[in-house]
PDB file of C-alpha atoms in Angstrom:
ATOM      1  CA  UNK T   1       0.105  -0.034   0.051  1.00  0.00           C
ATOM      2  CA  UNK T   2       1.379   3.421  -0.981  1.00  0.00           C
ATOM      3  CA  UNK T   3       2.093   5.502   2.076  1.00  0.00           C
ATOM      4  CA  UNK T   4       0.124   8.695   0.954  1.00  0.00           C
ATOM      5  CA  UNK T   5      -3.108   6.542   1.414  1.00  0.00           C
ATOM      6  CA  UNK T   6      -2.722   7.064   5.017  1.00  0.00           C
ATOM      7  CA  UNK T   7      -0.194   9.470   5.519  1.00  0.00           C
ATOM      8  CA  UNK T   8       0.130  12.387   2.610  1.00  0.00           C
ATOM      9  CA  UNK T   9       2.833  14.982   3.350  1.00  0.00           C
ATOM     10  CA  UNK T  10       0.982  17.450   0.944  1.00  0.00           C
ATOM     11  CA  UNK T  11      -2.338  18.439  -0.116  1.00  0.00           C
ATOM     12  CA  UNK T  12      -1.212  17.542  -3.650  1.00  0.00           C
ATOM     13  CA  UNK T  13      -0.223  14.114  -2.254  1.00  0.00           C
ATOM     14  CA  UNK T  14      -3.723  13.244  -0.776  1.00  0.00           C
ATOM     15  CA  UNK T  15      -5.138  14.315  -4.306  1.00  0.00           C
ATOM     16  CA  UNK T  16      -3.101  11.535  -6.168  1.00  0.00           C
ATOM     17  CA  UNK T  17      -3.561   9.335  -3.400  1.00  0.00           C
ATOM     18  CA  UNK T  18      -7.377  10.023  -3.565  1.00  0.00           C
ATOM     19  CA  UNK T  19      -7.389   9.539  -7.526  1.00  0.00           C
ATOM     20  CA  UNK T  20      -5.475   6.177  -7.240  1.00  0.00           C
ATOM     21  CA  UNK T  21      -7.685   4.971  -4.734  1.00  0.00           C
ATOM     22  CA  UNK T  22     -10.908   5.889  -6.384  1.00  0.00           C
ATOM     23  CA  UNK T  23      -9.662   3.926  -9.373  1.00  0.00           C
ATOM     24  CA  UNK T  24      -9.414   0.722  -7.129  1.00  0.00           C
ATOM     25  CA  UNK T  25     -13.037   1.117  -5.570  1.00  0.00           C
ATOM     26  CA  UNK T  26     -15.066  -2.047  -6.111  1.00  0.00           C
ATOM     27  CA  UNK T  27     -18.953  -1.178  -6.239  1.00  0.00           C
ATOM     28  CA  UNK T  28     -20.278  -4.829  -6.833  1.00  0.00           C
ATOM     29  CA  UNK T  29     -20.730  -7.623  -4.194  1.00  0.00           C
ATOM     30  CA  UNK T  30     -17.552  -9.292  -2.752  1.00  0.00           C
ATOM     31  CA  UNK T  31     -18.410 -10.131   0.535  1.00  0.00           C
ATOM     32  CA  UNK T  32     -18.892 -13.486   2.228  1.00  0.00           C
ATOM     33  CA  UNK T  33     -21.297 -14.650   4.728  1.00  0.00           C
ATOM     34  CA  UNK T  34     -21.914 -11.807   7.342  1.00  0.00           C
ATOM     35  CA  UNK T  35     -22.008 -13.039  10.829  1.00  0.00           C
ATOM     36  CA  UNK T  36     -20.827  -9.850  12.619  1.00  0.00           C
ATOM     37  CA  UNK T  37     -21.711  -6.333  11.537  1.00  0.00           C
ATOM     38  CA  UNK T  38     -19.218  -3.460  12.246  1.00  0.00           C
ATOM     39  CA  UNK T  39     -19.967   0.202  13.185  1.00  0.00           C
ATOM     40  CA  UNK T  40     -17.299   2.640  12.772  1.00  0.00           C
ATOM     41  CA  UNK T  41     -17.354   6.503  13.805  1.00  0.00           C
ATOM     42  CA  UNK T  42     -14.747   9.260  14.879  1.00  0.00           C
ATOM     43  CA  UNK T  43     -15.471  12.272  16.984  1.00  0.00           C
ATOM     44  CA  UNK T  44     -13.505  15.617  16.348  1.00  0.00           C
ATOM     45  CA  UNK T  45     -14.330  19.344  16.529  1.00  0.00           C
ATOM     46  CA  UNK T  46     -13.644  20.482  13.350  1.00  0.00           C
ATOM     47  CA  UNK T  47     -11.112  23.443  13.987  1.00  0.00           C
ATOM     48  CA  UNK T  48      -9.327  22.106  16.993  1.00  0.00           C
ATOM     49  CA  UNK T  49      -5.778  23.132  16.866  1.00  0.00           C
ATOM     50  CA  UNK T  50      -4.893  20.254  18.517  1.00  0.00           C
ATOM     51  CA  UNK T  51      -6.245  17.973  15.844  1.00  0.00           C
ATOM     52  CA  UNK T  52      -7.448  15.582  18.278  1.00  0.00           C
ATOM     53  CA  UNK T  53      -9.276  12.703  17.156  1.00  0.00           C
ATOM     54  CA  UNK T  54     -11.396   9.607  19.315  1.00  0.00           C
ATOM     55  CA  UNK T  55     -12.435   6.542  16.716  1.00  0.00           C
ATOM     56  CA  UNK T  56     -14.013   3.653  17.664  1.00  0.00           C
ATOM     57  CA  UNK T  57     -15.858   0.615  15.853  1.00  0.00           C
ATOM     58  CA  UNK T  58     -17.951  -1.569  17.234  1.00  0.00           C
ATOM     59  CA  UNK T  59     -18.954  -5.133  16.392  1.00  0.00           C
ATOM     60  CA  UNK T  60     -22.460  -6.562  16.597  1.00  0.00           C
ATOM     61  CA  UNK T  61     -24.089 -10.121  15.853  1.00  0.00           C
ATOM     62  CA  UNK T  62     -25.712  -9.781  12.470  1.00  0.00           C
ATOM     63  CA  UNK T  63     -28.798 -11.714  13.705  1.00  0.00           C
ATOM     64  CA  UNK T  64     -29.534 -10.254  16.915  1.00  0.00           C
ATOM     65  CA  UNK T  65     -27.347  -6.841  16.673  1.00  0.00           C
ATOM     66  CA  UNK T  66     -26.560  -7.650  20.178  1.00  0.00           C
ATOM     67  CA  UNK T  67     -23.011  -5.922  20.896  1.00  0.00           C
ATOM     68  CA  UNK T  68     -19.922  -8.452  20.945  1.00  0.00           C
ATOM     69  CA  UNK T  69     -17.028  -6.145  20.972  1.00  0.00           C
ATOM     70  CA  UNK T  70     -15.601  -2.906  20.658  1.00  0.00           C
ATOM     71  CA  UNK T  71     -12.186  -0.702  20.554  1.00  0.00           C
ATOM     72  CA  UNK T  72     -11.032   2.674  20.304  1.00  0.00           C
ATOM     73  CA  UNK T  73      -8.326   5.055  19.713  1.00  0.00           C
ATOM     74  CA  UNK T  74      -7.554   8.588  20.836  1.00  0.00           C
ATOM     75  CA  UNK T  75      -5.048  10.470  19.305  1.00  0.00           C
ATOM     76  CA  UNK T  76      -3.763  13.307  16.972  1.00  0.00           C
ATOM     77  CA  UNK T  77      -4.370  13.508  13.304  1.00  0.00           C
ATOM     78  CA  UNK T  78      -1.375  14.274  11.164  1.00  0.00           C
ATOM     79  CA  UNK T  79      -3.787  15.795   8.503  1.00  0.00           C
ATOM     80  CA  UNK T  80      -5.371  19.260   8.958  1.00  0.00           C
ATOM     81  CA  UNK T  81      -9.363  19.859   8.458  1.00  0.00           C
ATOM     82  CA  UNK T  82      -9.767  20.178   4.460  1.00  0.00           C
ATOM     83  CA  UNK T  83     -13.315  19.160   3.479  1.00  0.00           C
ATOM     84  CA  UNK T  84     -13.453  16.620   1.110  1.00  0.00           C
ATOM     85  CA  UNK T  85     -10.454  14.816   2.484  1.00  0.00           C
ATOM     86  CA  UNK T  86     -11.430  14.008   6.148  1.00  0.00           C
ATOM     87  CA  UNK T  87     -10.623  10.149   5.597  1.00  0.00           C
ATOM     88  CA  UNK T  88      -6.666  11.118   6.242  1.00  0.00           C
ATOM     89  CA  UNK T  89      -7.815  12.828   9.243  1.00  0.00           C
ATOM     90  CA  UNK T  90      -9.995   9.857  10.617  1.00  0.00           C
ATOM     91  CA  UNK T  91      -8.873   6.686   8.899  1.00  0.00           C
ATOM     92  CA  UNK T  92      -5.650   6.486  10.634  1.00  0.00           C
ATOM     93  CA  UNK T  93      -7.412   6.392  13.938  1.00  0.00           C
ATOM     94  CA  UNK T  94      -9.755   3.740  12.606  1.00  0.00           C
ATOM     95  CA  UNK T  95      -6.774   1.393  11.706  1.00  0.00           C
ATOM     96  CA  UNK T  96      -5.642   1.571  15.282  1.00  0.00           C
ATOM     97  CA  UNK T  97      -9.129   0.982  16.674  1.00  0.00           C
ATOM     98  CA  UNK T  98      -9.580  -1.958  14.170  1.00  0.00           C
ATOM     99  CA  UNK T  99      -6.113  -3.292  15.360  1.00  0.00           C
ATOM    100  CA  UNK T 100      -7.200  -4.035  18.804  1.00  0.00           C
ATOM    101  CA  UNK T 101     -10.514  -5.243  18.317  1.00  0.00           C
ATOM    102  CA  UNK T 102     -10.887  -8.472  19.382  1.00  0.00           C
ATOM    103  CA  UNK T 103     -13.691  -9.439  16.924  1.00  0.00           C
ATOM    104  CA  UNK T 104     -13.688  -8.541  13.586  1.00  0.00           C
ATOM    105  CA  UNK T 105     -16.726  -7.475  11.546  1.00  0.00           C
ATOM    106  CA  UNK T 106     -17.202  -8.876   8.419  1.00  0.00           C
ATOM    107  CA  UNK T 107     -19.365  -5.794   6.940  1.00  0.00           C
ATOM    108  CA  UNK T 108     -18.682  -2.325   8.580  1.00  0.00           C
ATOM    109  CA  UNK T 109     -20.806   0.574   8.437  1.00  0.00           C
ATOM    110  CA  UNK T 110     -19.085   4.313   8.767  1.00  0.00           C
ATOM    111  CA  UNK T 111     -20.309   7.288  10.046  1.00  0.00           C
ATOM    112  CA  UNK T 112     -19.353   8.985   6.754  1.00  0.00           C
ATOM    113  CA  UNK T 113     -19.927   8.873   2.954  1.00  0.00           C
ATOM    114  CA  UNK T 114     -18.628   6.203   0.595  1.00  0.00           C
ATOM    115  CA  UNK T 115     -18.570   7.124  -3.004  1.00  0.00           C
ATOM    116  CA  UNK T 116     -21.104   9.942  -2.385  1.00  0.00           C
ATOM    117  CA  UNK T 117     -18.211  11.918  -2.401  1.00  0.00           C
ATOM    118  CA  UNK T 118     -16.621  14.513  -4.642  1.00  0.00           C
ATOM    119  CA  UNK T 119     -13.757  12.699  -5.561  1.00  0.00           C
ATOM    120  CA  UNK T 120     -15.569   8.934  -4.757  1.00  0.00           C
ATOM    121  CA  UNK T 121     -13.648   8.472  -1.999  1.00  0.00           C
ATOM    122  CA  UNK T 122     -15.415   9.226   1.412  1.00  0.00           C
ATOM    123  CA  UNK T 123     -14.078   7.786   4.693  1.00  0.00           C
ATOM    124  CA  UNK T 124     -16.528   4.593   4.430  1.00  0.00           C
ATOM    125  CA  UNK T 125     -14.459   3.820   1.031  1.00  0.00           C
ATOM    126  CA  UNK T 126     -11.029   5.040   2.231  1.00  0.00           C
ATOM    127  CA  UNK T 127     -11.176   2.486   5.201  1.00  0.00           C
ATOM    128  CA  UNK T 128     -12.497   0.159   3.049  1.00  0.00           C
ATOM    129  CA  UNK T 129      -9.655   0.097   0.701  1.00  0.00           C
ATOM    130  CA  UNK T 130      -6.991   0.244   3.234  1.00  0.00           C
ATOM    131  CA  UNK T 131      -8.314  -2.720   5.185  1.00  0.00           C
ATOM    132  CA  UNK T 132      -9.837  -4.598   1.979  1.00  0.00           C
ATOM    133  CA  UNK T 133     -12.956  -4.894   3.944  1.00  0.00           C
ATOM    134  CA  UNK T 134     -16.734  -4.657   2.513  1.00  0.00           C
ATOM    135  CA  UNK T 135     -18.207  -1.157   3.585  1.00  0.00           C
ATOM    136  CA  UNK T 136     -20.974   1.169   3.547  1.00  0.00           C
ATOM    137  CA  UNK T 137     -20.915   4.975   4.206  1.00  0.00           C
ATOM    138  CA  UNK T 138     -23.902   6.167   6.284  1.00  0.00           C
ATOM    139  CA  UNK T 139     -23.777   9.956   6.484  1.00  0.00           C
ATOM    140  CA  UNK T 140     -25.644  12.075   8.438  1.00  0.00           C
ATOM    141  CA  UNK T 141     -25.871  14.868   5.938  1.00  0.00           C
ATOM    142  CA  UNK T 142     -25.360  15.457   2.358  1.00  0.00           C
ATOM    143  CA  UNK T 143     -21.927  16.064   0.572  1.00  0.00           C
ATOM    144  CA  UNK T 144     -22.673  16.302  -3.040  1.00  0.00           C
ATOM    145  CA  UNK T 145     -25.674  15.720  -5.463  1.00  0.00           C
ATOM    146  CA  UNK T 146     -29.276  16.281  -4.975  1.00  0.00           C
ATOM    147  CA  UNK T 147     -32.521  14.445  -3.579  1.00  0.00           C
ATOM    148  CA  UNK T 148     -35.767  14.653  -4.783  1.00  0.00           C
ATOM    149  CA  UNK T 149     -38.752  15.285  -2.155  1.00  0.00           C
ATOM    150  CA  UNK T 150     -38.422  12.424   0.623  1.00  0.00           C
ATOM    151  CA  UNK T 151     -41.645  11.789   2.661  1.00  0.00           C
ATOM    152  CA  UNK T 152     -41.751  11.923   6.137  1.00  0.00           C
ATOM    153  CA  UNK T 153     -42.424   8.257   6.885  1.00  0.00           C
ATOM    154  CA  UNK T 154     -40.072   5.742   8.323  1.00  0.00           C
ATOM    155  CA  UNK T 155     -38.507   3.452   5.037  1.00  0.00           C
ATOM    156  CA  UNK T 156     -38.719   6.109   2.669  1.00  0.00           C
ATOM    157  CA  UNK T 157     -35.881   6.384   0.328  1.00  0.00           C
ATOM    158  CA  UNK T 158     -34.781   8.409  -2.774  1.00  0.00           C
ATOM    159  CA  UNK T 159     -31.769   8.365  -5.029  1.00  0.00           C
ATOM    160  CA  UNK T 160     -28.865  10.734  -4.185  1.00  0.00           C
ATOM    161  CA  UNK T 161     -28.615  12.329  -8.204  1.00  0.00           C
ATOM    162  CA  UNK T 162     -24.946  13.571  -9.219  1.00  0.00           C
ATOM    163  CA  UNK T 163     -23.798  14.338 -12.505  1.00  0.00           C
ATOM    164  CA  UNK T 164     -26.166  12.189 -14.088  1.00  0.00           C
ATOM    165  CA  UNK T 165     -25.769   9.083 -12.126  1.00  0.00           C
ATOM    166  CA  UNK T 166     -27.035   7.786  -8.820  1.00  0.00           C
ATOM    167  CA  UNK T 167     -24.401   7.739  -6.464  1.00  0.00           C
ATOM    168  CA  UNK T 168     -26.240   6.795  -3.376  1.00  0.00           C
ATOM    169  CA  UNK T 169     -29.911   6.567  -1.557  1.00  0.00           C
ATOM    170  CA  UNK T 170     -31.304   8.962   1.134  1.00  0.00           C
ATOM    171  CA  UNK T 171     -33.174   7.000   3.746  1.00  0.00           C
ATOM    172  CA  UNK T 172     -35.571   7.776   6.240  1.00  0.00           C
ATOM    173  CA  UNK T 173     -35.105   5.222   9.092  1.00  0.00           C
ATOM    174  CA  UNK T 174     -37.575   7.293  11.720  1.00  0.00           C
ATOM    175  CA  UNK T 175     -40.976   9.019  11.051  1.00  0.00           C
ATOM    176  CA  UNK T 176     -40.054  13.235  10.677  1.00  0.00           C
ATOM    177  CA  UNK T 177     -35.949  12.652  11.300  1.00  0.00           C
ATOM    178  CA  UNK T 178     -33.596  13.607   8.868  1.00  0.00           C
ATOM    179  CA  UNK T 179     -32.491  10.900   6.467  1.00  0.00           C
ATOM    180  CA  UNK T 180     -29.284   9.131   6.572  1.00  0.00           C
ATOM    181  CA  UNK T 181     -27.422   8.989   3.267  1.00  0.00           C
ATOM    182  CA  UNK T 182     -26.087   5.587   2.139  1.00  0.00           C
ATOM    183  CA  UNK T 183     -23.665   4.764  -0.563  1.00  0.00           C
ATOM    184  CA  UNK T 184     -21.333   1.859  -1.405  1.00  0.00           C
ATOM    185  CA  UNK T 185     -18.124   2.087   0.265  1.00  0.00           C
ATOM    186  CA  UNK T 186     -16.141  -0.568  -1.015  1.00  0.00           C
ATOM    187  CA  UNK T 187     -16.853  -4.251  -2.117  1.00  0.00           C
ATOM    188  CA  UNK T 188     -20.439  -4.134  -1.872  1.00  0.00           C
ATOM    189  CA  UNK T 189     -23.231  -2.899  -4.228  1.00  0.00           C
ATOM    190  CA  UNK T 190     -25.504   0.104  -3.257  1.00  0.00           C
ATOM    191  CA  UNK T 191     -28.500  -2.509  -3.340  1.00  0.00           C
ATOM    192  CA  UNK T 192     -27.015  -4.520  -0.961  1.00  0.00           C
ATOM    193  CA  UNK T 193     -25.771  -1.926   1.172  1.00  0.00           C
ATOM    194  CA  UNK T 194     -29.123  -0.622   1.441  1.00  0.00           C
ATOM    195  CA  UNK T 195     -30.597  -3.850   2.575  1.00  0.00           C
ATOM    196  CA  UNK T 196     -28.545  -3.907   5.071  1.00  0.00           C
ATOM    197  CA  UNK T 197     -29.222  -0.648   6.436  1.00  0.00           C
ATOM    198  CA  UNK T 198     -32.649  -1.114   6.088  1.00  0.00           C
ATOM    199  CA  UNK T 199     -32.273  -4.451   8.228  1.00  0.00           C
ATOM    200  CA  UNK T 200     -30.301  -2.715  10.748  1.00  0.00           C
ATOM    201  CA  UNK T 201     -33.074  -0.242  11.484  1.00  0.00           C
ATOM    202  CA  UNK T 202     -33.810  -0.063  15.229  1.00  0.00           C
ATOM    203  CA  UNK T 203     -36.632   2.558  15.538  1.00  0.00           C
ATOM    204  CA  UNK T 204     -33.634   5.249  15.711  1.00  0.00           C
ATOM    205  CA  UNK T 205     -32.409   7.795  13.126  1.00  0.00           C
ATOM    206  CA  UNK T 206     -29.229   5.809  12.707  1.00  0.00           C
ATOM    207  CA  UNK T 207     -28.879   2.094  12.057  1.00  0.00           C
ATOM    208  CA  UNK T 208     -27.758  -0.122  14.728  1.00  0.00           C
ATOM    209  CA  UNK T 209     -23.972  -0.203  14.175  1.00  0.00           C
ATOM    210  CA  UNK T 210     -23.240   3.621  13.479  1.00  0.00           C
ATOM    211  CA  UNK T 211     -25.371   4.236  16.720  1.00  0.00           C
ATOM    212  CA  UNK T 212     -23.023   1.717  18.565  1.00  0.00           C
ATOM    213  CA  UNK T 213     -19.952   3.236  17.339  1.00  0.00           C
ATOM    214  CA  UNK T 214     -21.033   6.786  17.770  1.00  0.00           C
ATOM    215  CA  UNK T 215     -21.878   5.818  21.342  1.00  0.00           C
ATOM    216  CA  UNK T 216     -18.618   4.443  21.911  1.00  0.00           C
ATOM    217  CA  UNK T 217     -16.690   7.097  20.449  1.00  0.00           C
ATOM    218  CA  UNK T 218     -18.615   9.579  22.948  1.00  0.00           C
ATOM    219  CA  UNK T 219     -17.432   7.481  25.838  1.00  0.00           C
ATOM    220  CA  UNK T 220     -14.035   7.476  24.296  1.00  0.00           C
ATOM    221  CA  UNK T 221     -14.138  11.210  24.445  1.00  0.00           C
ATOM    222  CA  UNK T 222     -15.507  11.986  27.732  1.00  0.00           C
ATOM    223  CA  UNK T 223     -12.826   9.076  29.096  1.00  0.00           C
ATOM    224  CA  UNK T 224     -15.558   6.846  30.169  1.00  0.00           C
ATOM    225  CA  UNK T 225     -14.694   2.808  30.113  1.00  0.00           C
TER     226      UNK T 225
END
């Protein structure tokens, strides 16, 4: 793996790395049996001069959604905050958390974008490529593209359209709540990614894996556990 995939020294090097990674993304299913699901989340403060990050990955049983394991990493991001390049801030910490996770998931939902990104390389895709792991982007805000009207009912969905193509799906998991924006990360099709997000909906705005990771990252940030 090119070291610039994780630690580029300049913004120009980061752009080149994104181009190289984007060319390697797999948007069709290449995953085996999914017995364990993962959620990944990173807590940061956008303009924190110390560049602190708190990353967490949680593993859930795919059948019951019960928690199996979690691991975290608190550290300092080498790469500055630059919109569109958040993977270089967040993925190194997630890799460190992954290394100490006792039960590895077969599929990971990442709190962030997959290919629904200006350079088709959101944090979910970035993480999937580095780990060679099936990943799904489950973002809380729209980064690029447009979404037609979305009804205020649970299960409502609409395509994310950008430059004449469907790059993801806006999905409302709870009535009148803001939607999540689902996109392929790596080694999974959009249809399969969407099916897994729906399958892990439990009446909350976020699917169970990213809810668990968000909670774990929050505990890490607060120094709990």
